[in-house]
Tab-separated table of N, CA and C in Angstrom:
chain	number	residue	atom	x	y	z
A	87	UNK	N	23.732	-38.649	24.652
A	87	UNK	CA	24.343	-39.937	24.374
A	87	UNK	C	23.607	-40.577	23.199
A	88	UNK	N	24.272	-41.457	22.683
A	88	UNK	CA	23.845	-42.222	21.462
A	88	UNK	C	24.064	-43.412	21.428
A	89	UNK	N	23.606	-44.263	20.545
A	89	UNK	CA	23.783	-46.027	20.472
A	89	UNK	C	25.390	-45.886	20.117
A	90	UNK	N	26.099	-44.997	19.589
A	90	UNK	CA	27.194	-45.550	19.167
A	90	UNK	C	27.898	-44.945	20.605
A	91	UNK	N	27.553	-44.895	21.740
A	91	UNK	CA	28.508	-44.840	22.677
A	91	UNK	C	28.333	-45.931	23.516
A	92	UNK	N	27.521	-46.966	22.747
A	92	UNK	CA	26.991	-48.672	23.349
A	92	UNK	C	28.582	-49.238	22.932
A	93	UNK	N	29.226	-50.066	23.648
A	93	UNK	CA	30.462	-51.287	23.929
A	93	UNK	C	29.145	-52.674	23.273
A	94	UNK	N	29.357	-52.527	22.256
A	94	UNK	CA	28.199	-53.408	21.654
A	94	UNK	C	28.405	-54.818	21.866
A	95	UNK	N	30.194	-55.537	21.558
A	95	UNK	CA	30.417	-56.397	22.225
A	95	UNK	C	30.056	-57.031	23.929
A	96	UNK	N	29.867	-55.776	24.703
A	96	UNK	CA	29.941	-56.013	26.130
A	96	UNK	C	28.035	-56.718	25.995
A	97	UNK	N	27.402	-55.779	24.935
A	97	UNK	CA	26.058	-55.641	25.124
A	97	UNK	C	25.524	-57.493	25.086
A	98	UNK	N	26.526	-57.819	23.803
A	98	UNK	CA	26.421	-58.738	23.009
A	98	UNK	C	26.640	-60.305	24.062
A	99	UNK	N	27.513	-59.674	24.783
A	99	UNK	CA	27.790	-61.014	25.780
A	99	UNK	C	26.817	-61.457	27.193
A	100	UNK	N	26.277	-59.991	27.418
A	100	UNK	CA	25.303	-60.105	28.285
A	100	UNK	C	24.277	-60.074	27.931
A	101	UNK	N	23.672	-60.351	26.439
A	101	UNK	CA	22.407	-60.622	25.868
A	101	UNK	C	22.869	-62.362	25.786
A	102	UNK	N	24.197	-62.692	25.365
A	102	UNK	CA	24.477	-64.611	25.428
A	102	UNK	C	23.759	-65.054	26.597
A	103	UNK	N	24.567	-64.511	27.792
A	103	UNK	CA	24.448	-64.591	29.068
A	103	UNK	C	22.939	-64.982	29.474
A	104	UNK	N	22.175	-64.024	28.962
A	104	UNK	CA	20.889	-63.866	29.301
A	104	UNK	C	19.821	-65.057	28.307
A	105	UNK	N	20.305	-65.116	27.505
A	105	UNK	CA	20.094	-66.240	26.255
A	105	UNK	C	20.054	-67.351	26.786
A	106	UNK	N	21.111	-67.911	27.208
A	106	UNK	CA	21.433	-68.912	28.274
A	106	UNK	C	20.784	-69.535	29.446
A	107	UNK	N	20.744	-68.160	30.156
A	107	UNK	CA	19.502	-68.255	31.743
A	107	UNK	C	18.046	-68.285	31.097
A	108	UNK	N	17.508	-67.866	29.945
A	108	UNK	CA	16.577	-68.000	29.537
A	108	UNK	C	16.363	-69.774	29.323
A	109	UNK	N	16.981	-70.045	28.674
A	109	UNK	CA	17.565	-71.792	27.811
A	109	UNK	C	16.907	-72.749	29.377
A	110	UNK	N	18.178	-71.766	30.105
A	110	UNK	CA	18.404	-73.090	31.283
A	110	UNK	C	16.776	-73.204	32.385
A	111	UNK	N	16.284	-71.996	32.253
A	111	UNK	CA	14.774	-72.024	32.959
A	111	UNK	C	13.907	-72.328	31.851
A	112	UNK	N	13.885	-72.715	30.666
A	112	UNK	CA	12.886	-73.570	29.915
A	112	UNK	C	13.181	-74.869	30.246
A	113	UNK	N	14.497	-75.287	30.224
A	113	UNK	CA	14.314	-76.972	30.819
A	113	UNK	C	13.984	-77.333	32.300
A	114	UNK	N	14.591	-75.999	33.302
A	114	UNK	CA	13.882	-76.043	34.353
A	114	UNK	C	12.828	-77.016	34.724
A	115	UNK	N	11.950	-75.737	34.107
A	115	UNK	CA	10.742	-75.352	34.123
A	115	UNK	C	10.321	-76.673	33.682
A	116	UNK	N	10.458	-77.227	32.428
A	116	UNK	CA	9.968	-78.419	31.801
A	116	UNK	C	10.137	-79.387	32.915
A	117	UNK	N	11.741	-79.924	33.108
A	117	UNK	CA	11.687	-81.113	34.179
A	117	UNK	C	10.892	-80.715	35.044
A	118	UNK	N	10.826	-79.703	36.227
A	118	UNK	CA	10.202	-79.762	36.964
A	118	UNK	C	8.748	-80.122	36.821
A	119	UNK	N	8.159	-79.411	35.558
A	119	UNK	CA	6.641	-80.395	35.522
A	119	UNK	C	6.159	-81.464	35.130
A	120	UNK	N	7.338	-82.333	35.132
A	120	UNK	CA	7.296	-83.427	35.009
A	120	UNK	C	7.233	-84.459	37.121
A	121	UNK	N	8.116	-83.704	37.228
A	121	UNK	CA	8.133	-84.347	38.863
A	121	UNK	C	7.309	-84.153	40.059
A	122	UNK	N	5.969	-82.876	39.264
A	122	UNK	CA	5.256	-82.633	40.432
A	122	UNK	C	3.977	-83.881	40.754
A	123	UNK	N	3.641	-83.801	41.812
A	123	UNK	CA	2.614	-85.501	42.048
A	123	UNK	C	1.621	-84.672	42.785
A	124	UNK	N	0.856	-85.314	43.129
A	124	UNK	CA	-0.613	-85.031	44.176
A	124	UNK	C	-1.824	-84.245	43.994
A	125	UNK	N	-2.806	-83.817	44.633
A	125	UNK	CA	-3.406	-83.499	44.499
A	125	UNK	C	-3.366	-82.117	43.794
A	126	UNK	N	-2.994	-80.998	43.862
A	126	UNK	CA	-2.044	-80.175	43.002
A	126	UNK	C	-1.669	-79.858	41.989
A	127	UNK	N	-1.602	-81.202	41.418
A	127	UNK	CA	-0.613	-81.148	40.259
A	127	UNK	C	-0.929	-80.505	39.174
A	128	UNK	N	-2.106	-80.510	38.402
A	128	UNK	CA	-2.935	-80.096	37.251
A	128	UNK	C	-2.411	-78.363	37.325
A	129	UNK	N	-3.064	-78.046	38.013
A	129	UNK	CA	-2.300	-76.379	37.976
A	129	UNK	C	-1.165	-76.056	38.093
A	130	UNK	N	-0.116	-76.900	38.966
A	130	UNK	CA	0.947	-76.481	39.401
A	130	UNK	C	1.665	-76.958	37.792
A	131	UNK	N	1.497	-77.859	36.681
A	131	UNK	CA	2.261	-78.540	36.120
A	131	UNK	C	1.654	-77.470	34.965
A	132	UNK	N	0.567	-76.730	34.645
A	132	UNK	CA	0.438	-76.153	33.683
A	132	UNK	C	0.853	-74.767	34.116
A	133	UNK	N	1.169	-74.174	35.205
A	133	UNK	CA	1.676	-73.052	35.292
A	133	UNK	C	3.358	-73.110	35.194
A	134	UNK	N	4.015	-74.459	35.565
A	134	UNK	CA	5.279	-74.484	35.338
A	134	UNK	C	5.795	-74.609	34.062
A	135	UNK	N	4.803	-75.075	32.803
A	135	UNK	CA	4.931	-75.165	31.780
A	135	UNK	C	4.516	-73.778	30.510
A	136	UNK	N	3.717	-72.857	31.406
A	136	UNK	CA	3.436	-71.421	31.341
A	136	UNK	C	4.603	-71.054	31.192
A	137	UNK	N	5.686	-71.159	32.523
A	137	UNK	CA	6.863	-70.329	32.551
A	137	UNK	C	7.923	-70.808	31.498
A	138	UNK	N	7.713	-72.609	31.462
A	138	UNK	CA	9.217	-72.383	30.480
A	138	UNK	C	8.875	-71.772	28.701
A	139	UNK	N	7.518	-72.129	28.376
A	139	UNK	CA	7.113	-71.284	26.973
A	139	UNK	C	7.408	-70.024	27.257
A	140	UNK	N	7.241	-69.186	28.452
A	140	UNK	CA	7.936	-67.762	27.884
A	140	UNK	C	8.797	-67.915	28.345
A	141	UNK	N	9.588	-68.278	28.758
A	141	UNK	CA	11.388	-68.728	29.186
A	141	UNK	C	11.537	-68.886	27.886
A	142	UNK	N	11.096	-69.565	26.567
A	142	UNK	CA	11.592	-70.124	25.317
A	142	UNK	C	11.184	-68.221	24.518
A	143	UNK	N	10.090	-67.796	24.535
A	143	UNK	CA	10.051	-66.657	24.067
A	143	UNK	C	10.723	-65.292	24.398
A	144	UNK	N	11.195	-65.469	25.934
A	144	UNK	CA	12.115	-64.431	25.855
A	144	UNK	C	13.606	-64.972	25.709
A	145	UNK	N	13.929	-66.092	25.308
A	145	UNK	CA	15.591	-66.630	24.672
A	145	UNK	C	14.934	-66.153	23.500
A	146	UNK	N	14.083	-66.379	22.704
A	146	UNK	CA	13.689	-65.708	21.377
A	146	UNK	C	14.315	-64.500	20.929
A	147	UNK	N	13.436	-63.597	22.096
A	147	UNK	CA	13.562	-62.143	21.707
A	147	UNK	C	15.474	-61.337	22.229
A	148	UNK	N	16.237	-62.588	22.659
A	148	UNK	CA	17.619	-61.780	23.222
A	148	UNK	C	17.763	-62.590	22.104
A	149	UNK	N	18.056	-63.661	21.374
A	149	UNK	CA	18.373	-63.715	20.298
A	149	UNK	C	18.601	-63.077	19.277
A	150	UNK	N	17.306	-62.566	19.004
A	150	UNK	CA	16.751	-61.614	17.924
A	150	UNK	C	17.661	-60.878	18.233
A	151	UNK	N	17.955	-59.832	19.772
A	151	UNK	CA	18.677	-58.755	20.177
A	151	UNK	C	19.879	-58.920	20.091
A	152	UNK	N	20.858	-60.076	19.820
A	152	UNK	CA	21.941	-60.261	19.431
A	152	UNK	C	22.229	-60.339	17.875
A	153	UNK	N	21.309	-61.098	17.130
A	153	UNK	CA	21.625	-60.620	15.625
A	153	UNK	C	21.434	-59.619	15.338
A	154	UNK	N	20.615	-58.624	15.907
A	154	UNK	CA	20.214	-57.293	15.644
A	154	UNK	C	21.609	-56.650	15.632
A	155	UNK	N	22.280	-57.224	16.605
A	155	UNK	CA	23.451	-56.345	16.791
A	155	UNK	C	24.825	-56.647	16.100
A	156	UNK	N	24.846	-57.588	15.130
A	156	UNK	CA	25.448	-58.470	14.651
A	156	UNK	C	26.061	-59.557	15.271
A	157	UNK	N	25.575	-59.538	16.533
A	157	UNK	CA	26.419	-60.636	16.904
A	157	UNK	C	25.997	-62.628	16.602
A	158	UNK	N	26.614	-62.792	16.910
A	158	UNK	CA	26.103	-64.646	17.425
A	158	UNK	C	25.415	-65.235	18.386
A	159	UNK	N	24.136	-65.670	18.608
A	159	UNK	CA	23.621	-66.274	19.381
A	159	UNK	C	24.422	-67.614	20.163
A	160	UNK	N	24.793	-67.408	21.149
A	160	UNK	CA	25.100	-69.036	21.898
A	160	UNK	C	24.455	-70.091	22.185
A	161	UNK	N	25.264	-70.821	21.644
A	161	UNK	CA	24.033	-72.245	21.541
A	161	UNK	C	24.330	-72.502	23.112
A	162	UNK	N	25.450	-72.107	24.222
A	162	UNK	CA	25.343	-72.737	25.400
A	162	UNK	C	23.954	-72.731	26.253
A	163	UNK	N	23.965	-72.909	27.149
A	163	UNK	CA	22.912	-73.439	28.440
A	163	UNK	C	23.021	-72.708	29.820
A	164	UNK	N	22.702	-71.896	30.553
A	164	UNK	CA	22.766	-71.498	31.624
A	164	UNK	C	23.182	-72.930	32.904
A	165	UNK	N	23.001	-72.308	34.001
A	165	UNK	CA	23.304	-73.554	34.679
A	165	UNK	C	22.308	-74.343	34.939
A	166	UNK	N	22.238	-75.770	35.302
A	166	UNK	CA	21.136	-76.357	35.663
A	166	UNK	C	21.216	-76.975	37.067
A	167	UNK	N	20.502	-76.856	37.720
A	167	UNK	CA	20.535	-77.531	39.184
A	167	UNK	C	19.761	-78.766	39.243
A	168	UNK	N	20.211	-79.892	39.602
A	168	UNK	CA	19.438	-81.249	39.882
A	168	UNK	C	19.916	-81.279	41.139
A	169	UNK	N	18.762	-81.316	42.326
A	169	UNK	CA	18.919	-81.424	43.609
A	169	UNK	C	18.226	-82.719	43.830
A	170	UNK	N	17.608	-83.538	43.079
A	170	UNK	CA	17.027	-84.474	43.331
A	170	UNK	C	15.756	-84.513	44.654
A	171	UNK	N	16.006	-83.276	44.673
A	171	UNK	CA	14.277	-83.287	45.836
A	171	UNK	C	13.627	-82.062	44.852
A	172	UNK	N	12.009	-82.322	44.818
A	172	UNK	CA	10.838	-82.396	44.204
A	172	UNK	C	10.102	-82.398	44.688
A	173	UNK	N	10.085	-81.843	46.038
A	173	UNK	CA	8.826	-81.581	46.623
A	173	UNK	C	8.615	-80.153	46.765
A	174	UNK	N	7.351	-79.677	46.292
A	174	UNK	CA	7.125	-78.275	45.686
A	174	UNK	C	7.614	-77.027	46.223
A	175	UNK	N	8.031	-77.196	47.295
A	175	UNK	CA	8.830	-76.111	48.403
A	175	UNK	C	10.185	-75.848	47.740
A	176	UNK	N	10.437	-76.913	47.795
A	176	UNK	CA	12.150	-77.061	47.034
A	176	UNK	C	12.174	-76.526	45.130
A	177	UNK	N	11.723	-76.929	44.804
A	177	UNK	CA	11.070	-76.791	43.125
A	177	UNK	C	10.606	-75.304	43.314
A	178	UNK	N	9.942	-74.480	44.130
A	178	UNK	CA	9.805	-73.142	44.330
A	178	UNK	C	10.703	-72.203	44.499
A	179	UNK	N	11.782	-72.684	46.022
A	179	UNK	CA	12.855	-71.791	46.182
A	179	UNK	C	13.851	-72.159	45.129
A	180	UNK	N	13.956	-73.103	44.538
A	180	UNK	CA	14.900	-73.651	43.014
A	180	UNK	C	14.185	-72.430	42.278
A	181	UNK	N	12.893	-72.346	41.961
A	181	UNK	CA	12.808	-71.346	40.950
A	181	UNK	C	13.111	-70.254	41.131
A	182	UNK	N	12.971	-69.495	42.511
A	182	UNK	CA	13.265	-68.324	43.009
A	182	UNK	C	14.448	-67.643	42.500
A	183	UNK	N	15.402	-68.600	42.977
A	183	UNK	CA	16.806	-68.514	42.807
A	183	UNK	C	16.924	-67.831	41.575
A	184	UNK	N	16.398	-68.958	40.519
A	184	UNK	CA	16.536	-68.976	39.389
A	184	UNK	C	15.961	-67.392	38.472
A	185	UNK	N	15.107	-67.378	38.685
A	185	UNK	CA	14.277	-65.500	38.769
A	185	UNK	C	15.412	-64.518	39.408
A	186	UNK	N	16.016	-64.699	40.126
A	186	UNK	CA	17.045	-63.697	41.114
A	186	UNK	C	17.631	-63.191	40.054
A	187	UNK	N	18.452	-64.917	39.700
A	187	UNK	CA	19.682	-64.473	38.675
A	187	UNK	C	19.394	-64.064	37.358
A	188	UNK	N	18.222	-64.432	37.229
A	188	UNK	CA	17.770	-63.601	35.438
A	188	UNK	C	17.846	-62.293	35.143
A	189	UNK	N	16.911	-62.273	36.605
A	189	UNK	CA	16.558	-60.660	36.622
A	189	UNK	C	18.008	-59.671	37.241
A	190	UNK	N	18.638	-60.048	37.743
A	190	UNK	CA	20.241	-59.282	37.979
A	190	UNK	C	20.408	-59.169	36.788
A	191	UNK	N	20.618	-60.259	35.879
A	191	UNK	CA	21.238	-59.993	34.459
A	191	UNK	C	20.592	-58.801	33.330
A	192	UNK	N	19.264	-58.945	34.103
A	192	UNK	CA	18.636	-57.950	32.963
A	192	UNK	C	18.938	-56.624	33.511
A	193	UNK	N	19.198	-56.484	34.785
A	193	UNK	CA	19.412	-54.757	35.611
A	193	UNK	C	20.833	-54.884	34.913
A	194	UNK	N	21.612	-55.983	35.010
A	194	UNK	CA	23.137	-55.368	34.663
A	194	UNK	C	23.199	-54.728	32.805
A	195	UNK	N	22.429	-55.825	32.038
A	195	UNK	CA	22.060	-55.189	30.486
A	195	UNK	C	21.631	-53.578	30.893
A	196	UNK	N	20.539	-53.785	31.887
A	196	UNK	CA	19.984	-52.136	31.661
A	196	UNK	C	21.107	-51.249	32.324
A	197	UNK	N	22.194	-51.234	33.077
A	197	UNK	CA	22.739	-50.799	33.596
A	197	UNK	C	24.022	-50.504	32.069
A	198	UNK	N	23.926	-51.185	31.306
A	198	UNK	CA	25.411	-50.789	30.154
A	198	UNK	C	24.612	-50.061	29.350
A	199	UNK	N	23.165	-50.410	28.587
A	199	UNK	CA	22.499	-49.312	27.740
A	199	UNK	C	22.212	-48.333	28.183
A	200	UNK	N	21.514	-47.779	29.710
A	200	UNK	CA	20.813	-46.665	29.915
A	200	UNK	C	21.269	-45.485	29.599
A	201	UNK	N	20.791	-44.954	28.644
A	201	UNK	CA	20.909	-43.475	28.623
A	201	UNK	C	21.262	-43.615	27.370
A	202	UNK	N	21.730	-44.210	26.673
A	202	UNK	CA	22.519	-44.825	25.249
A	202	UNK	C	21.920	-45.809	24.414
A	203	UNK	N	20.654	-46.507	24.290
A	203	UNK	CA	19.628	-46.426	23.307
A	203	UNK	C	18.263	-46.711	24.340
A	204	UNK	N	17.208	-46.384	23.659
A	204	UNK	CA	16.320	-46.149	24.200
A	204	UNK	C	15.453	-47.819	23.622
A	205	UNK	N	15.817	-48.100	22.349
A	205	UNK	CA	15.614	-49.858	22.421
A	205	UNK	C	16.022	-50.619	23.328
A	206	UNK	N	17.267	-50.673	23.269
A	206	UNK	CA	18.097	-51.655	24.453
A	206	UNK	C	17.229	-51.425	25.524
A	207	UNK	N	17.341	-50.644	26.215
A	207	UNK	CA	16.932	-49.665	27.522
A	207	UNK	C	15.365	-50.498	27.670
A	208	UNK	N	14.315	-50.482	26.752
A	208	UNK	CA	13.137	-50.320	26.847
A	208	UNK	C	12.776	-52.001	27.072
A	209	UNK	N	13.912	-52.542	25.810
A	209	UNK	CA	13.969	-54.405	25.983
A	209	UNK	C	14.145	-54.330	27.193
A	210	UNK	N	15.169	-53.781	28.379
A	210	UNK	CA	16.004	-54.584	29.581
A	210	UNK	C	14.527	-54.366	30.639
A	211	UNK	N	13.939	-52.956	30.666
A	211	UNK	CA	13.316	-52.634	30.868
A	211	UNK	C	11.882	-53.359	31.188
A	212	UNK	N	11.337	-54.059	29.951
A	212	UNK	CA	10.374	-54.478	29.627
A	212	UNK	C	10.326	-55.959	30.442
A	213	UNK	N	11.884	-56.135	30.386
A	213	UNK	CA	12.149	-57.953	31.024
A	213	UNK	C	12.052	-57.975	32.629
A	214	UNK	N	12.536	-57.163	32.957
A	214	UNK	CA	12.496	-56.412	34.144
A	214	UNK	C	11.551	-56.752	34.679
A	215	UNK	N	10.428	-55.860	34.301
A	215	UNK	CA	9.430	-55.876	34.729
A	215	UNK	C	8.428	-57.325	35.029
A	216	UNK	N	8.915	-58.182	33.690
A	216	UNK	CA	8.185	-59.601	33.688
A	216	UNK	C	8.848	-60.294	34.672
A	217	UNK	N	10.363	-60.466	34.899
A	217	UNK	CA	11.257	-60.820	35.909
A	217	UNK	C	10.596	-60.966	37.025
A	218	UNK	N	10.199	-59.651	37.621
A	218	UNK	CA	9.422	-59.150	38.885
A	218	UNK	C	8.358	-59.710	38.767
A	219	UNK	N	7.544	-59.968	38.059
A	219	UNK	CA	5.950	-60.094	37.983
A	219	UNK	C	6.166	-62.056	38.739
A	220	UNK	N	6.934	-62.612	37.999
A	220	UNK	CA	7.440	-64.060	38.142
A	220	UNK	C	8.449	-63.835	39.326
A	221	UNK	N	9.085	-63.573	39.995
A	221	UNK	CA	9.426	-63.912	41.046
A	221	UNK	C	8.053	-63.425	42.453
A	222	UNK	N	7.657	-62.520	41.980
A	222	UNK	CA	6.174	-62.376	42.872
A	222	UNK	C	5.202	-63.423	43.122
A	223	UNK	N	4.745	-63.814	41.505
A	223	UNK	CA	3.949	-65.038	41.950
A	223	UNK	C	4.840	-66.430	42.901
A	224	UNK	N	6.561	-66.263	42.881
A	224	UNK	CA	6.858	-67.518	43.178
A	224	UNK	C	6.887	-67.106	44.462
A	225	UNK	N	7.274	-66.151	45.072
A	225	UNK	CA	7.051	-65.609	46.323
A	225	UNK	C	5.760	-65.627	46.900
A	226	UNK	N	4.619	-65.378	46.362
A	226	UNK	CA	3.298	-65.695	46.909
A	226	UNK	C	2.912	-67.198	47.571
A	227	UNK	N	3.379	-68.098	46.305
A	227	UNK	CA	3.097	-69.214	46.374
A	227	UNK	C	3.988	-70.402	47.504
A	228	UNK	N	5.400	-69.307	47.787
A	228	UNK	CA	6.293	-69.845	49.065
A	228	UNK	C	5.673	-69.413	50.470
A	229	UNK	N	4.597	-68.768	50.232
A	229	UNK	CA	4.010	-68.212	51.841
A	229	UNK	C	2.541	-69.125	52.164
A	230	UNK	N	2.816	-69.117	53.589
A	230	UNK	CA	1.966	-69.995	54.242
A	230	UNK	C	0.069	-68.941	53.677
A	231	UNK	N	-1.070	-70.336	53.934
A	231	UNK	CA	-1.696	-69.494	53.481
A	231	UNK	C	-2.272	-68.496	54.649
A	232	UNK	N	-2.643	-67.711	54.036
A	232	UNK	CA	-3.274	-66.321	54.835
A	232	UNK	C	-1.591	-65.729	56.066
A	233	UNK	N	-0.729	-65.611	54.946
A	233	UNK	CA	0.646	-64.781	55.444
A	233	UNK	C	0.683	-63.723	54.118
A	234	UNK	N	0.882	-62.619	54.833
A	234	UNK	CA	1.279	-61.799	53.844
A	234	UNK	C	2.546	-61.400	54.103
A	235	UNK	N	3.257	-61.906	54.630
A	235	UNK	CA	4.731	-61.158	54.594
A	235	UNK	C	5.238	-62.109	53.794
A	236	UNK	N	6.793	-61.546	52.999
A	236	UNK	CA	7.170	-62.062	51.995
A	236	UNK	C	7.814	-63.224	52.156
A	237	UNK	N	7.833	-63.394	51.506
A	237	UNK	CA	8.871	-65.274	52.168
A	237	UNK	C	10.178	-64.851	52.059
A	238	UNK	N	10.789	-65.484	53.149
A	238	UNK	CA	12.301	-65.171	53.366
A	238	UNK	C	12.662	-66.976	53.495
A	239	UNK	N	13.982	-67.332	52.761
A	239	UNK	CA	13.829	-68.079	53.116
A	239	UNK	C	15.112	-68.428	53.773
């Protein structure tokens, strides 16, 4: 197989897609560290602000992966959730969520390139992996302390 047996349009819409969910977990991410309070806060507000800077660097790099391909970057926005509760439990499984659906999007990208470029493949690949790394820590941080089973919620 080869890149030219890539549906480059299809590629192109689920790099928007992903552009988007990137967008919409940098403002997330931002409001939310704005609403956290208490004793807590100092870490919790610089690690939430951790996530939306690379939330802004990987909309970067699907960008890039859409002009690469000639296409157009979308200026739209993924979705945003205002639940109006802010207490860090809620602001956690909000992020969870939010990690779920990124990372589906990046298996479904890797699911149209695989086998058919080994760039594409290695980008979906690479996100993947960070995807996982960030829904782990948010999963750690949803469990009681000294629980090691995963949080279900």
């Amino acid at each position: 197989m080869s890149s030219e047996d890539i549906d480059t349009q299809v590629v192109i819409a689920k790099l928007n897609q992903i552009l988007e969910m990137e967008l919409a977990g940098v403002v997330r991410y931002t409001h939310y560290s704005f609403m956290v309070f208490g004793y807590s806060r100092i870490p919790i507000v610089s690690w939430l602000r951790k996530e939306a800077e690379e939330g802004l660097v990987h909309a970067h790099e699907a960008g890039e992966m859409i002009t690469h391909l000639g296409g157009h970057p979308s200026l739209g926005i993924g979705p945003l959730l205002e639940t109006h509760n802010h207490d860090m439990g809620a602001i956690l499984r909000e992020s969870l969520e939010h990690e779920k659906a990124t990372l589906k999007a990046y298996f479904e990208l890797l699911d149209v390139v695989k086998e058919r470029s080994v760039f594409l493949e290695e980008y979906a690949r690479q996100l993947i992996s960070e995807e996982e790394v960030h829904q782990g820590e948010i999963d750690k941080m949803l469990r009681k302390p000294g629980e090691l089973k995963v949080f279900s919620s």
